[in-house]
Coordinates of C-alpha atoms in Angstrom, one line a residue:
Chain A
M1 CA 49.8 40.8 15.5
N2 CA 52.1 43.7 14.5
S3 CA 55.6 43.9 15.9
V4 CA 56.8 47.1 17.5
I5 CA 59.8 49.4 17.6
Q6 CA 61.3 48.8 21.0
A7 CA 64.5 50.8 20.9
T8 CA 66.8 52.8 18.6
G9 CA 70.5 53.6 18.7
Y10 CA 72.2 56.2 16.6
I11 CA 76.0 56.8 16.5
L12 CA 78.5 58.9 14.7
A13 CA 82.3 58.5 14.6
H14 CA 84.4 61.5 13.8
T15 CA 87.1 60.2 11.5
P16 CA 88.8 63.2 9.8
D17 CA 92.0 61.2 8.9
L18 CA 89.9 58.5 7.2
L19 CA 88.3 61.3 5.2
V20 CA 91.7 62.5 4.0
H21 CA 93.1 59.1 3.3
N22 CA 90.2 56.8 2.5
G23 CA 87.3 58.9 1.1
T24 CA 87.0 58.1 -2.6
T25 CA 86.8 61.8 -3.6
Q26 CA 90.2 62.3 -2.0
T27 CA 91.8 59.0 -3.1
A28 CA 90.7 59.6 -6.7
E29 CA 92.1 63.1 -6.6
R30 CA 95.4 61.9 -5.2
E31 CA 95.7 59.4 -7.9
H32 CA 94.7 61.5 -10.9
N33 CA 95.7 65.0 -9.7
P34 CA 98.2 64.7 -6.9
E35 CA 99.2 68.3 -7.0
S36 CA 95.7 69.6 -6.9
E37 CA 94.7 72.8 -5.1
Y38 CA 91.9 70.8 -3.4
L39 CA 94.3 68.4 -1.7
R40 CA 96.5 71.3 -0.7
Q41 CA 93.6 73.1 1.0
I42 CA 92.1 70.1 2.8
P43 CA 93.9 70.6 6.2
Q44 CA 92.5 74.0 6.6
H45 CA 89.0 72.7 6.3
I46 CA 89.1 69.8 8.8
R47 CA 86.9 70.2 11.8
S48 CA 88.0 69.4 15.4
Y49 CA 86.2 66.8 17.4
R50 CA 84.7 69.6 19.5
Q51 CA 83.3 71.3 16.4
V52 CA 81.8 68.0 15.3
V53 CA 80.1 67.5 18.6
E54 CA 78.8 71.1 18.6
Y55 CA 77.4 70.7 15.1
L56 CA 73.6 71.1 15.2
P57 CA 72.7 68.2 12.8
N58 CA 75.0 65.9 14.7
Q59 CA 73.4 66.8 18.0
T60 CA 70.0 66.1 16.3
Y61 CA 71.2 62.7 15.0
I62 CA 72.1 61.5 18.5
G63 CA 68.8 62.8 19.9
N64 CA 69.9 65.8 22.0
M65 CA 67.8 68.1 19.9
T66 CA 64.6 67.5 17.9
P67 CA 64.2 68.1 14.1
E68 CA 61.8 70.8 15.0
E69 CA 64.4 72.6 17.2
L70 CA 66.9 72.2 14.4
A71 CA 64.5 73.7 11.9
R72 CA 64.2 76.8 14.0
V73 CA 67.8 77.6 13.5
E74 CA 68.5 79.5 10.2
Q75 CA 70.7 77.6 7.7
P76 CA 73.6 77.3 7.2
W77 CA 74.3 75.5 10.5
Y78 CA 78.0 74.8 10.3
D79 CA 78.8 78.3 11.7
K80 CA 76.4 78.1 14.6
P81 CA 77.9 75.8 17.3
V82 CA 75.6 74.3 20.0
E83 CA 76.6 75.5 23.4
N84 CA 77.3 72.9 26.0
A85 CA 77.0 70.1 23.5
S86 CA 77.7 66.7 24.8
R87 CA 79.2 63.6 23.2
F88 CA 76.4 61.3 24.4
G89 CA 72.8 61.8 23.5
T90 CA 69.4 60.3 24.1
F91 CA 69.9 57.8 21.3
G92 CA 73.7 57.3 21.1
E93 CA 76.9 59.2 20.8
I94 CA 79.6 60.8 18.7
M95 CA 82.8 58.8 19.1
P96 CA 86.2 60.5 18.6
Q97 CA 88.6 59.0 16.1
D98 CA 91.2 57.6 18.6
E99 CA 88.6 55.5 20.3
F100 CA 87.1 54.4 17.0
L101 CA 90.5 53.2 15.8
L102 CA 90.8 51.0 18.9
L103 CA 87.3 49.7 18.4
L104 CA 88.3 49.0 14.8
Q105 CA 91.1 46.8 16.1
A106 CA 88.7 45.1 18.6
C107 CA 86.5 44.2 15.7
D108 CA 89.3 42.5 13.8
V109 CA 89.6 38.8 14.5
F110 CA 92.3 38.0 11.9
D111 CA 95.2 40.1 13.2
L112 CA 94.9 42.6 10.4
V113 CA 94.7 45.9 12.3
W114 CA 97.9 47.0 14.1
L115 CA 98.3 50.2 16.1
S116 CA 101.4 51.8 17.5
T117 CA 102.3 51.1 21.2
A118 CA 102.3 54.8 21.9
F119 CA 98.9 55.4 20.4
V120 CA 97.3 52.4 22.2
S121 CA 98.7 53.4 25.6
E122 CA 97.6 57.0 25.1
A123 CA 94.0 56.2 23.8
L124 CA 93.1 53.1 25.6
P125 CA 92.2 54.7 29.0
R126 CA 89.7 56.8 27.2
L127 CA 88.0 53.9 25.5
A128 CA 88.1 52.0 28.8
A129 CA 86.1 54.8 30.4
H130 CA 83.3 54.3 27.8
P131 CA 80.1 53.3 29.6
L132 CA 79.1 50.6 27.1
I133 CA 82.5 49.2 26.1
G134 CA 83.1 46.2 28.4
E135 CA 86.1 44.1 29.3
D136 CA 85.2 41.6 26.6
I137 CA 85.9 44.3 23.9
L138 CA 88.9 45.9 25.6
A139 CA 90.6 42.5 25.9
K140 CA 90.7 42.3 22.1
I141 CA 92.9 45.4 21.8
K142 CA 96.6 44.5 21.3
T143 CA 99.4 46.4 23.1
G144 CA 100.8 47.6 19.8
V145 CA 103.7 47.6 17.5
E146 CA 106.7 50.0 17.0
P147 CA 106.7 52.7 14.3
D148 CA 109.3 50.8 12.2
A149 CA 106.9 47.9 11.8
I150 CA 104.1 50.2 10.7
E151 CA 106.4 52.0 8.1
Y152 CA 107.5 48.6 6.8
A153 CA 104.0 47.2 6.4
V154 CA 102.8 50.3 4.6
S155 CA 105.8 50.7 2.3
Q156 CA 106.6 47.0 1.6
E157 CA 103.5 44.9 2.3
H158 CA 100.6 46.8 0.7
A159 CA 99.1 47.7 4.0
E160 CA 96.5 50.5 4.3
P161 CA 97.9 53.2 6.6
L162 CA 95.9 54.5 9.6
Y163 CA 96.4 58.1 10.7
H164 CA 95.4 60.1 13.7
N165 CA 95.9 63.9 13.7
G166 CA 97.9 63.5 10.5
L167 CA 100.4 61.0 12.1
L168 CA 100.8 57.5 11.0
V169 CA 99.6 55.4 14.0
G170 CA 98.9 52.0 12.5
Y171 CA 97.9 49.9 9.5
V172 CA 95.5 47.4 8.2
R173 CA 97.3 44.6 6.4
R174 CA 95.9 42.7 3.4
A175 CA 94.1 39.4 4.4
H176 CA 95.4 37.5 1.4
D177 CA 98.5 37.8 -0.9
F178 CA 96.7 38.3 -4.1
D179 CA 92.9 38.1 -3.6
P180 CA 91.6 41.6 -4.5
N181 CA 88.5 41.1 -2.3
L182 CA 90.7 40.7 0.7
S183 CA 93.0 43.6 0.0
A184 CA 94.0 46.0 2.8
H185 CA 91.7 48.7 1.3
I186 CA 88.6 46.5 1.3
M187 CA 89.4 45.0 4.7
L188 CA 89.6 48.5 6.1
E189 CA 86.3 49.5 4.6
N190 CA 84.6 46.4 5.9
L191 CA 86.0 46.7 9.4
V192 CA 84.9 50.4 9.5
S193 CA 81.4 49.2 8.7
K194 CA 81.6 46.4 11.2
A195 CA 83.0 48.6 14.0
S196 CA 80.3 51.3 13.6
S197 CA 77.6 48.7 13.5
V198 CA 79.0 47.2 16.7
L199 CA 78.8 50.5 18.4
S200 CA 75.2 51.0 17.2
L201 CA 74.3 47.5 18.5
L202 CA 75.8 48.3 21.9
H203 CA 73.7 51.5 22.1
V204 CA 70.4 49.8 21.0
V205 CA 70.8 47.1 23.6
H206 CA 71.5 49.7 26.2
Q207 CA 68.5 51.7 25.2
A208 CA 66.3 48.7 25.2
G209 CA 67.5 47.7 28.7
I210 CA 67.6 44.0 27.8
E211 CA 70.2 41.3 28.2
K212 CA 72.6 41.0 25.2
N213 CA 71.8 37.3 24.8
A214 CA 68.1 38.0 24.5
I215 CA 68.6 39.2 20.9
S216 CA 67.5 36.5 18.5
Y217 CA 68.5 37.8 15.1
V218 CA 70.4 40.7 13.5
I219 CA 70.0 42.1 10.0
D220 CA 72.8 44.3 8.6
C221 CA 71.7 46.7 5.9
S222 CA 74.8 48.6 5.1
E223 CA 76.3 49.0 1.6
E224 CA 79.5 47.0 1.8
A225 CA 80.2 43.5 0.7
C226 CA 82.5 41.0 2.4
G227 CA 83.8 37.8 0.9
D228 CA 86.8 36.4 -1.0
M229 CA 87.6 36.0 -4.7
N230 CA 85.2 33.0 -4.9
Q231 CA 82.2 34.7 -3.2
R232 CA 82.7 38.4 -3.3
G233 CA 79.6 39.3 -1.4
G234 CA 79.4 36.2 0.8
G235 CA 78.5 38.1 4.0
N236 CA 77.7 38.1 6.9
F237 CA 78.3 41.5 8.5
A238 CA 75.4 41.1 10.9
K239 CA 76.7 38.0 12.6
A240 CA 80.2 39.3 12.7
A241 CA 79.1 42.5 14.4
A242 CA 76.8 40.6 16.8
E243 CA 79.7 38.5 17.9
I244 CA 81.8 41.5 18.9
A245 CA 78.8 43.2 20.5
G246 CA 78.3 40.1 22.6
L247 CA 74.9 39.1 21.3
T248 CA 75.7 35.4 21.8
G249 CA 72.1 34.3 21.3
A250 CA 71.7 35.9 17.9
S251 CA 72.0 34.7 14.3
G252 CA 71.8 37.1 11.4
C253 CA 72.1 37.9 7.8
D254 CA 72.7 40.8 5.5
V255 CA 70.2 42.7 3.3
R256 CA 71.3 44.9 0.5
S257 CA 69.5 47.4 -1.8
F258 CA 71.7 50.5 -1.8
C259 CA 70.0 53.2 0.3
A260 CA 66.7 51.3 0.3
A261 CA 68.2 48.5 2.4
P262 CA 67.3 49.8 5.9
A263 CA 63.6 50.1 5.0
H264 CA 63.7 46.6 3.4
A265 CA 65.4 45.2 6.5
L266 CA 62.9 46.8 8.8
I267 CA 60.0 45.3 6.9
L268 CA 61.7 41.9 7.0
A269 CA 62.4 42.3 10.7
A270 CA 58.8 43.3 11.4
S271 CA 57.5 40.3 9.4
L272 CA 59.8 37.8 11.1
V273 CA 58.8 38.9 14.5
S274 CA 55.1 39.2 13.8
A275 CA 55.2 35.7 12.2
G276 CA 56.7 34.3 15.4
V277 CA 59.9 33.2 13.7
Y278 CA 62.0 35.2 16.0
E279 CA 61.4 36.7 19.4
N280 CA 63.1 40.0 18.3
V281 CA 65.3 41.3 15.4
V282 CA 67.8 44.1 15.4
V283 CA 68.3 46.0 12.1
T284 CA 71.8 47.5 12.1
A285 CA 74.1 49.3 9.8
G286 CA 77.6 50.8 10.1
G287 CA 79.1 53.6 8.2
C288 CA 81.0 54.0 5.0
S289 CA 84.6 55.4 4.8
A290 CA 84.4 55.7 1.0
K291 CA 81.7 58.4 1.3
L292 CA 83.7 60.6 3.7
G293 CA 84.3 64.0 2.1
M294 CA 82.3 63.0 -0.9
N295 CA 81.3 66.6 -1.7
G296 CA 84.5 68.0 -0.2
K297 CA 85.6 69.8 -3.4
D298 CA 82.5 72.0 -3.3
H299 CA 82.8 72.6 0.4
V300 CA 86.4 73.7 0.1
K301 CA 85.6 75.8 -2.9
K302 CA 83.0 77.7 -0.9
G303 CA 85.2 78.2 2.1
M304 CA 83.2 75.8 4.2
P305 CA 84.5 73.0 6.6
L306 CA 84.6 69.4 5.3
M307 CA 81.3 68.4 7.0
E308 CA 81.3 64.8 5.7
D309 CA 83.8 63.9 8.4
V310 CA 81.6 61.4 10.4
L311 CA 80.7 57.8 9.9
G312 CA 77.1 57.1 10.7
G313 CA 75.5 54.0 12.3
F314 CA 72.2 53.0 13.6
A315 CA 70.4 50.0 15.1
V316 CA 66.7 49.4 15.7
L317 CA 65.2 46.7 17.9
V318 CA 62.0 45.3 16.6
G319 CA 60.2 43.1 19.1
K320 CA 56.8 41.5 19.9
N321 CA 53.9 43.7 20.6
D322 CA 54.3 45.0 24.1
G323 CA 51.1 47.0 24.1
V324 CA 53.0 50.3 24.4
S325 CA 55.6 50.8 21.7
P326 CA 54.7 52.0 18.2
E327 CA 53.6 49.2 15.8
I328 CA 55.0 48.6 12.4
D329 CA 51.9 48.2 10.3
T330 CA 53.0 45.5 7.8
A331 CA 49.6 45.8 6.0
M332 CA 50.7 49.2 4.8
C333 CA 53.9 48.6 3.0
G334 CA 54.6 50.4 -0.3
R335 CA 57.0 48.9 -2.9
H336 CA 58.5 50.0 -6.1
T337 CA 58.1 47.1 -8.4
V338 CA 60.0 46.1 -11.6
G339 CA 57.1 47.5 -13.6
T340 CA 56.6 50.7 -11.7
G341 CA 58.9 52.8 -13.9
S342 CA 61.4 55.4 -12.7
S343 CA 59.7 58.7 -13.1
P344 CA 59.5 60.4 -9.7
Q345 CA 55.8 60.5 -10.0
A346 CA 55.5 56.7 -10.5
V347 CA 58.0 56.2 -7.6
I348 CA 56.2 58.4 -5.1
T349 CA 52.8 56.9 -6.1
S350 CA 54.1 53.4 -5.5
L351 CA 55.7 54.2 -2.2
V352 CA 53.2 56.7 -0.7
T353 CA 49.7 56.6 -2.2
D354 CA 49.4 52.9 -3.1
P355 CA 49.7 51.7 0.5
L356 CA 47.5 54.6 1.7
D357 CA 44.8 53.8 -0.8
R358 CA 44.8 50.2 0.4
A359 CA 44.2 51.4 3.9
G360 CA 41.6 54.0 2.9
L361 CA 43.8 56.8 4.1
K362 CA 44.8 60.2 2.6
I363 CA 48.2 61.7 2.2
T364 CA 47.4 64.1 5.0
D365 CA 46.5 61.3 7.4
I366 CA 50.2 60.6 7.9
D367 CA 51.5 63.0 10.5
K368 CA 55.2 62.8 9.4
Y369 CA 57.0 61.4 6.4
S370 CA 60.6 60.4 6.9
V371 CA 62.3 60.4 3.5
E372 CA 65.9 60.8 2.5
M373 CA 66.9 62.9 5.5
Q374 CA 70.2 64.2 4.2
N375 CA 71.6 67.3 5.9
P376 CA 71.0 70.2 3.5
D377 CA 74.1 72.0 5.0
V378 CA 76.1 69.4 3.2
T379 CA 74.1 68.9 0.0
K380 CA 73.1 72.4 -0.9
P381 CA 76.6 73.9 -1.4
A382 CA 77.4 70.8 -3.6
G383 CA 74.5 71.6 -6.0
A384 CA 72.4 68.6 -4.9
G385 CA 69.7 70.9 -3.4
D386 CA 67.7 70.2 -0.2
V387 CA 66.9 66.5 -0.6
P388 CA 64.2 66.1 2.1
L389 CA 62.5 69.3 0.9
S390 CA 62.4 68.0 -2.7
N391 CA 60.8 64.8 -1.5
Y392 CA 58.2 66.6 0.6
K393 CA 57.3 68.9 -2.3
M394 CA 56.8 65.7 -4.5
I395 CA 54.5 64.2 -1.9
A396 CA 52.6 67.5 -1.6
A397 CA 52.3 67.8 -5.4
L398 CA 50.8 64.3 -5.4
A399 CA 48.3 65.4 -2.8
V400 CA 47.4 68.4 -5.0
K401 CA 46.9 66.0 -8.0
R402 CA 44.6 63.9 -5.8
N403 CA 42.7 67.0 -4.7
E404 CA 43.6 66.4 -1.1
I405 CA 45.2 69.8 -0.6
A406 CA 45.1 73.0 -2.7
R407 CA 48.1 74.0 -4.8
D408 CA 48.7 77.0 -2.5
E409 CA 48.9 74.7 0.5
I410 CA 52.1 72.9 -0.7
G411 CA 54.3 75.1 1.6
A412 CA 52.1 74.5 4.6
F413 CA 52.0 70.7 3.9
V414 CA 55.8 70.6 3.7
E415 CA 56.1 72.4 7.0
Q416 CA 53.5 70.3 8.8
H417 CA 54.3 66.8 7.4
G418 CA 58.0 67.2 6.6
M419 CA 61.2 67.9 8.5
V420 CA 64.6 69.5 7.8
G421 CA 67.3 66.9 7.2
W422 CA 70.0 66.2 9.8
A423 CA 71.7 62.9 8.8
P424 CA 75.2 62.5 7.4
T425 CA 75.4 61.8 3.6
Q426 CA 76.3 58.1 4.2
G427 CA 73.9 56.6 1.7
H428 CA 71.8 54.1 3.6
I429 CA 72.2 56.1 6.9
P430 CA 69.9 59.0 6.1
S431 CA 67.4 56.8 4.3
G432 CA 64.1 57.1 6.2
V433 CA 65.5 55.5 9.5
P434 CA 67.0 58.6 11.2
Y435 CA 63.5 59.6 12.4
L436 CA 62.6 56.3 14.0
G437 CA 64.0 57.3 17.4
F438 CA 62.0 60.6 17.4
A439 CA 59.0 58.9 15.9
R440 CA 58.9 56.3 18.7
R441 CA 59.1 59.1 21.3
E442 CA 56.5 61.4 19.7
I443 CA 54.0 58.6 19.0
M444 CA 54.3 57.3 22.6
A445 CA 53.9 60.8 23.9
G446 CA 50.7 61.1 21.8
S447 CA 51.8 64.1 19.8
I448 CA 51.6 62.2 16.5
A449 CA 49.9 59.0 15.5
R450 CA 51.3 57.8 12.2
V451 CA 54.7 58.1 10.5
M452 CA 55.6 56.8 7.1
I453 CA 59.2 55.7 6.6
I454 CA 60.4 55.7 3.0
G455 CA 63.6 54.2 1.7
K456 CA 64.8 54.7 -1.9
G457 CA 67.8 53.2 -3.6
S458 CA 69.8 53.8 -6.8
L459 CA 70.2 50.2 -8.0
F460 CA 71.6 51.4 -11.3
L461 CA 74.9 52.3 -9.6
G462 CA 75.7 48.6 -9.5
R463 CA 75.3 48.3 -13.3
M464 CA 73.1 45.2 -12.9
T465 CA 69.9 47.0 -13.8
N466 CA 68.7 50.4 -14.7
L467 CA 65.9 50.1 -12.2
F468 CA 65.4 52.3 -9.2
D469 CA 64.2 50.8 -5.9
G470 CA 62.2 51.8 -2.9
V471 CA 59.9 50.5 -0.1
S472 CA 57.9 52.2 2.6
F473 CA 56.1 51.2 5.8
V474 CA 54.0 52.9 8.4
I475 CA 54.5 53.0 12.1
R476 CA 51.6 54.0 14.3
K477 CA 50.4 54.3 17.8
N478 CA 50.0 51.0 19.6
S479 CA 46.5 49.8 19.4
G480 CA 46.8 48.4 22.9
G481 CA 47.0 44.7 22.1
Q482 CA 49.7 42.7 23.8
E483 CA 51.2 39.5 22.6
E484 CA 51.4 36.6 25.0
S485 CA 54.9 36.3 26.2
A486 CA 57.0 33.8 24.4
V487 CA 57.6 32.0 27.7
S488 CA 54.0 31.1 28.0
Q489 CA 53.8 30.0 24.4
K490 CA 56.8 27.7 25.0
Q491 CA 55.1 26.4 28.1
I492 CA 52.0 25.6 26.2
Q493 CA 54.0 23.9 23.5
G494 CA 55.8 21.9 26.2
M495 CA 52.5 20.9 27.8
I496 CA 51.1 19.7 24.5
A497 CA 54.3 17.7 23.7
K498 CA 54.2 16.2 27.1
A499 CA 50.5 15.2 26.8
M500 CA 51.1 13.7 23.3
R501 CA 54.0 11.7 24.6
E502 CA 52.0 10.4 27.5
F503 CA 49.1 9.5 25.2
A504 CA 51.5 7.6 22.9
E505 CA 53.1 5.8 25.8
N506 CA 49.7 4.7 27.0
M507 CA 48.7 3.6 23.5
M508 CA 51.9 1.5 23.3
R509 CA 51.3 0.0 26.7
E510 CA 47.7 -0.9 25.7
Q511 CA 48.9 -2.4 22.4
G512 CA 51.7 -4.3 24.1
Chain B
M1 CA 77.2 64.3 -16.0
D2 CA 77.8 60.7 -15.0
L3 CA 80.9 59.3 -16.8
E4 CA 79.1 56.2 -17.9
N5 CA 76.2 58.3 -19.4
Q6 CA 78.8 60.4 -21.2
R7 CA 80.3 57.3 -22.7
R8 CA 76.9 56.1 -23.8
V9 CA 76.0 59.4 -25.4
K10 CA 79.3 59.5 -27.3
E11 CA 78.9 55.9 -28.6
L12 CA 75.3 56.4 -29.6
S13 CA 76.3 59.6 -31.5
E14 CA 79.0 57.8 -33.3
K15 CA 76.7 54.9 -34.2
Y16 CA 73.6 56.9 -35.3
G17 CA 75.1 60.3 -36.1
A18 CA 74.9 63.4 -33.9
E19 CA 72.2 64.9 -36.2
N20 CA 69.9 62.0 -35.3
M21 CA 70.2 62.3 -31.6
V22 CA 68.0 64.1 -29.1
I23 CA 69.0 64.1 -25.4
V24 CA 66.2 64.3 -22.9
L25 CA 67.1 65.4 -19.4
G26 CA 65.2 65.1 -16.1
A27 CA 67.4 67.0 -13.8
A28 CA 65.7 68.6 -10.8
E29 CA 67.6 71.9 -10.8
S30 CA 68.4 74.3 -13.6
E31 CA 72.1 74.3 -12.7
A32 CA 72.3 70.6 -13.0
A33 CA 70.3 70.6 -16.2
G34 CA 72.5 73.3 -17.6
L35 CA 75.7 71.3 -16.8
A36 CA 74.3 68.1 -18.5
A37 CA 73.2 70.1 -21.5
E38 CA 76.6 71.8 -21.8
T39 CA 78.3 68.3 -21.6
V40 CA 76.4 67.0 -24.6
T41 CA 76.8 70.1 -26.7
A42 CA 80.1 71.9 -25.9
G43 CA 81.8 69.1 -24.0
D44 CA 82.3 68.0 -20.4
P45 CA 82.9 71.2 -18.4
T46 CA 84.4 69.3 -15.6
Y47 CA 87.1 67.8 -17.8
A48 CA 86.5 64.3 -16.3
G49 CA 84.6 62.2 -18.7
P50 CA 84.7 60.9 -22.3
L51 CA 83.0 64.1 -23.6
T52 CA 85.9 66.3 -22.5
G53 CA 86.8 68.4 -25.5
V54 CA 84.2 66.6 -27.6
S55 CA 81.6 69.2 -28.9
L56 CA 78.8 67.0 -30.1
G57 CA 76.3 70.0 -30.3
L58 CA 73.4 67.6 -29.8
R59 CA 69.8 68.6 -29.5
V60 CA 69.0 68.6 -25.8
Y61 CA 65.8 69.3 -24.0
H62 CA 64.5 69.0 -20.4
I63 CA 61.4 66.8 -20.0
C64 CA 59.4 69.8 -18.7
E65 CA 60.1 72.0 -21.8
D66 CA 57.1 72.6 -24.1
E67 CA 58.9 71.0 -27.1
M68 CA 59.0 67.7 -25.2
K69 CA 55.6 68.0 -23.7
A70 CA 54.2 68.3 -27.2
E71 CA 55.8 65.0 -28.2
I72 CA 54.2 63.0 -25.4
A73 CA 50.7 61.6 -25.1
E74 CA 48.8 63.9 -22.7
Q75 CA 47.7 61.1 -20.3
V76 CA 51.2 59.7 -20.2
Y77 CA 52.6 63.1 -19.3
E78 CA 49.9 63.6 -16.8
D79 CA 50.7 60.2 -15.1
Q80 CA 54.5 60.4 -15.3
V81 CA 55.6 64.1 -15.2
S82 CA 52.9 66.5 -14.1
M83 CA 53.7 66.0 -10.5
M84 CA 57.3 67.0 -11.0
E85 CA 56.2 70.0 -13.1
M86 CA 54.5 71.3 -9.9
V87 CA 57.7 70.8 -7.9
L88 CA 60.4 72.1 -10.2
D89 CA 61.3 75.6 -11.1
V90 CA 60.3 75.0 -14.7
D91 CA 60.8 78.6 -15.8
S92 CA 64.4 78.7 -14.7
I93 CA 65.1 75.3 -16.2
K94 CA 63.6 76.5 -19.6
K95 CA 65.7 79.6 -19.5
E96 CA 68.9 77.7 -18.8
M97 CA 68.2 75.1 -21.5
S98 CA 67.4 77.5 -24.2
A99 CA 70.5 79.5 -23.4
I100 CA 72.7 76.5 -23.7
R101 CA 71.0 75.4 -26.9
S102 CA 71.3 78.8 -28.6
E103 CA 75.0 78.9 -27.7
Y104 CA 76.2 75.4 -28.5
C105 CA 73.6 73.3 -30.3
K106 CA 74.6 72.5 -33.9
F107 CA 71.3 71.2 -35.2

C-alpha cells in the first residue's frame, strides 16, 4: 500500500552576516580581490529582517501566500513588500539571525560555538519566546564569553568569526588541530546545515501534531558532508539533527545526490514506509551558508538588494496510508539512468514521460509539475534565466512532440501545469520539494489530483562523473484505502508468537 | 565559462592544435552562448579562468545552428535536440554566435 505525505515544514533563516563572511562568492572575492568595488558596495545592498519577511517569495515559501497569488504580482518582486507580513506561516517560519546563532550553538555538542555574553543575554529572551523551542534546546545555550576571548580565538586560533549586524559576537573554533575536515570553516557550514534542519524538524512535527518520539527514521538530503580526515563524508546529519530536535525514537541516515537528493530521499522514505520497514520517515534538509550571495555580484551591479540572504530548510513526514493524505505513487517513479544521456530531451523523457507511459497517462494528466522552483527574481538578473519556466517549456515541448498538445498551446500548458518559482537558490532546497506543502493542501481540497515532483542534480560538480542525475515521483489523491494500524499488526504478531510458544511448550511436555 | 572547461579546452587545443578543434555549445540563452563563444575565441571576458588573455580563435557553434544540425544523423537530432529547439530562442542564439565567429574566429 502506498505511503502518504502527512505533514510538511518549511523554514528560512535570515543570515546577512553569514552572507558577507561565509558565502563563497564573497570569501573568494575577499581572497583574490580584497579591494574590490563589489565588497565595498555590499553593505548598501543588505536587506533588513523586516524586508526579508515582507519579501513575496519568502512569504510563499512558508505558506502564507500561494504560488498562484505570487504569480499574479508582476516581477520583479523585491521592490513590492507584502503588507502585514508575518514571521510565522502555515508551513513554518522566517527566523532572524540572532535567534539562529543561538540555535547554532544549541546544535553544537562539542563546545565549538561560543557567543558573547552580551549577545546571549540580549537575544536569548527572543528565542525563549519561540513557540517550538523548548527548555531542552534552551538549556544547551551557554551564558557566553567576553569579547577578548572571541578576538583571541579568531586572531590566534583559526576560529571562524560569527557576526551580527556587522559586529563580532562569537566564533566557531576548529574541532581538530590539523584535520582539514574538522576546520572551523567546515564545522560552521555543517552546524548551519544541522541547525536549519533541526528547525525544519521542529516545524514538521508540530504540523503533524504527533509526539516527537513517534518518529521512526530521519533521512537528511542536504549537500554537506561531515566526517574527519579518515572518513570525510562519514555522516550522519540526520541522526545528529534528530537528537537536538528531541526525536528520541528515531534512527536515520544521509542521502546525497546534489540537488536531486530530496527527490531520491522521498522515494526511499515512501518505499521504507510502504514496505513496513518503518512506521514513518521524515525527509529533512538544512541550508547552505556557502551559497549565500552566490549571484551577489550581478545583484549589486544591477542596483538590487542581495536577495540570497536566507538559509532554506524543509522537512516532510511520510507515513502509513491514513486514507486521507495524498499518496506517493511508487509505481510511477522516473529515473535518469547511467545510459540515459545528458541532453535535456533525454533527461525530461526519462523523468517525465517514461513513468507516465508505464501508467498509461499523458503529460497533460498531471495537474502540476514541481521542478527546480528557483525564484526568478534572483536568477534572472544573474543571467541564469527563469529556471522553472525553462523546465515547463521543455515538458510542454515534449508534449508537442508526442502530439498531446499543439505547438501554439505551449504557453497555455506552462500556465496551467506550471508555477512561478519562489524558493531560495540553495541547491537542494528549490528542487521539486517546495511545492509539497501546497500540493498536499490542494490535493486534499480536491482542486488538483496529481502532482509530479522532479529532482535534478549536477553530479559533474563533484568531478567523480560527467553524469547528470534526476528522479521523479507522483503524488496523488488518496484512493481511500487505509492501512491497519501498526498497533494491531504488532498485536497480531504477538498473538502468533504466543500461540507458537504455547504449541512448542505442549509438544515438549508431550515428548517429555 | 566554467574554469575546469576552460582548462580542458586550452589543453586539448595545445595537444591537437587549435585549427583541429571545434567547440560545440549547448547554452540555453544567447547571452550565455555568446560568453562561452567569446571565451574560446577572444579569451575569457571575466578574466577569471585559464583562457584569460588567450585568444585561441577556435571554431565554435551552438548545437542548434544549421552547421551542426547538418553534421548529425536526423534521427539522433530528433531524439536528442529537437525538443530544445522548440524551447530555445534559436534565432537570437544564431545571431549571437555568428557575430562572435565573424569577429574572433581564426579558422
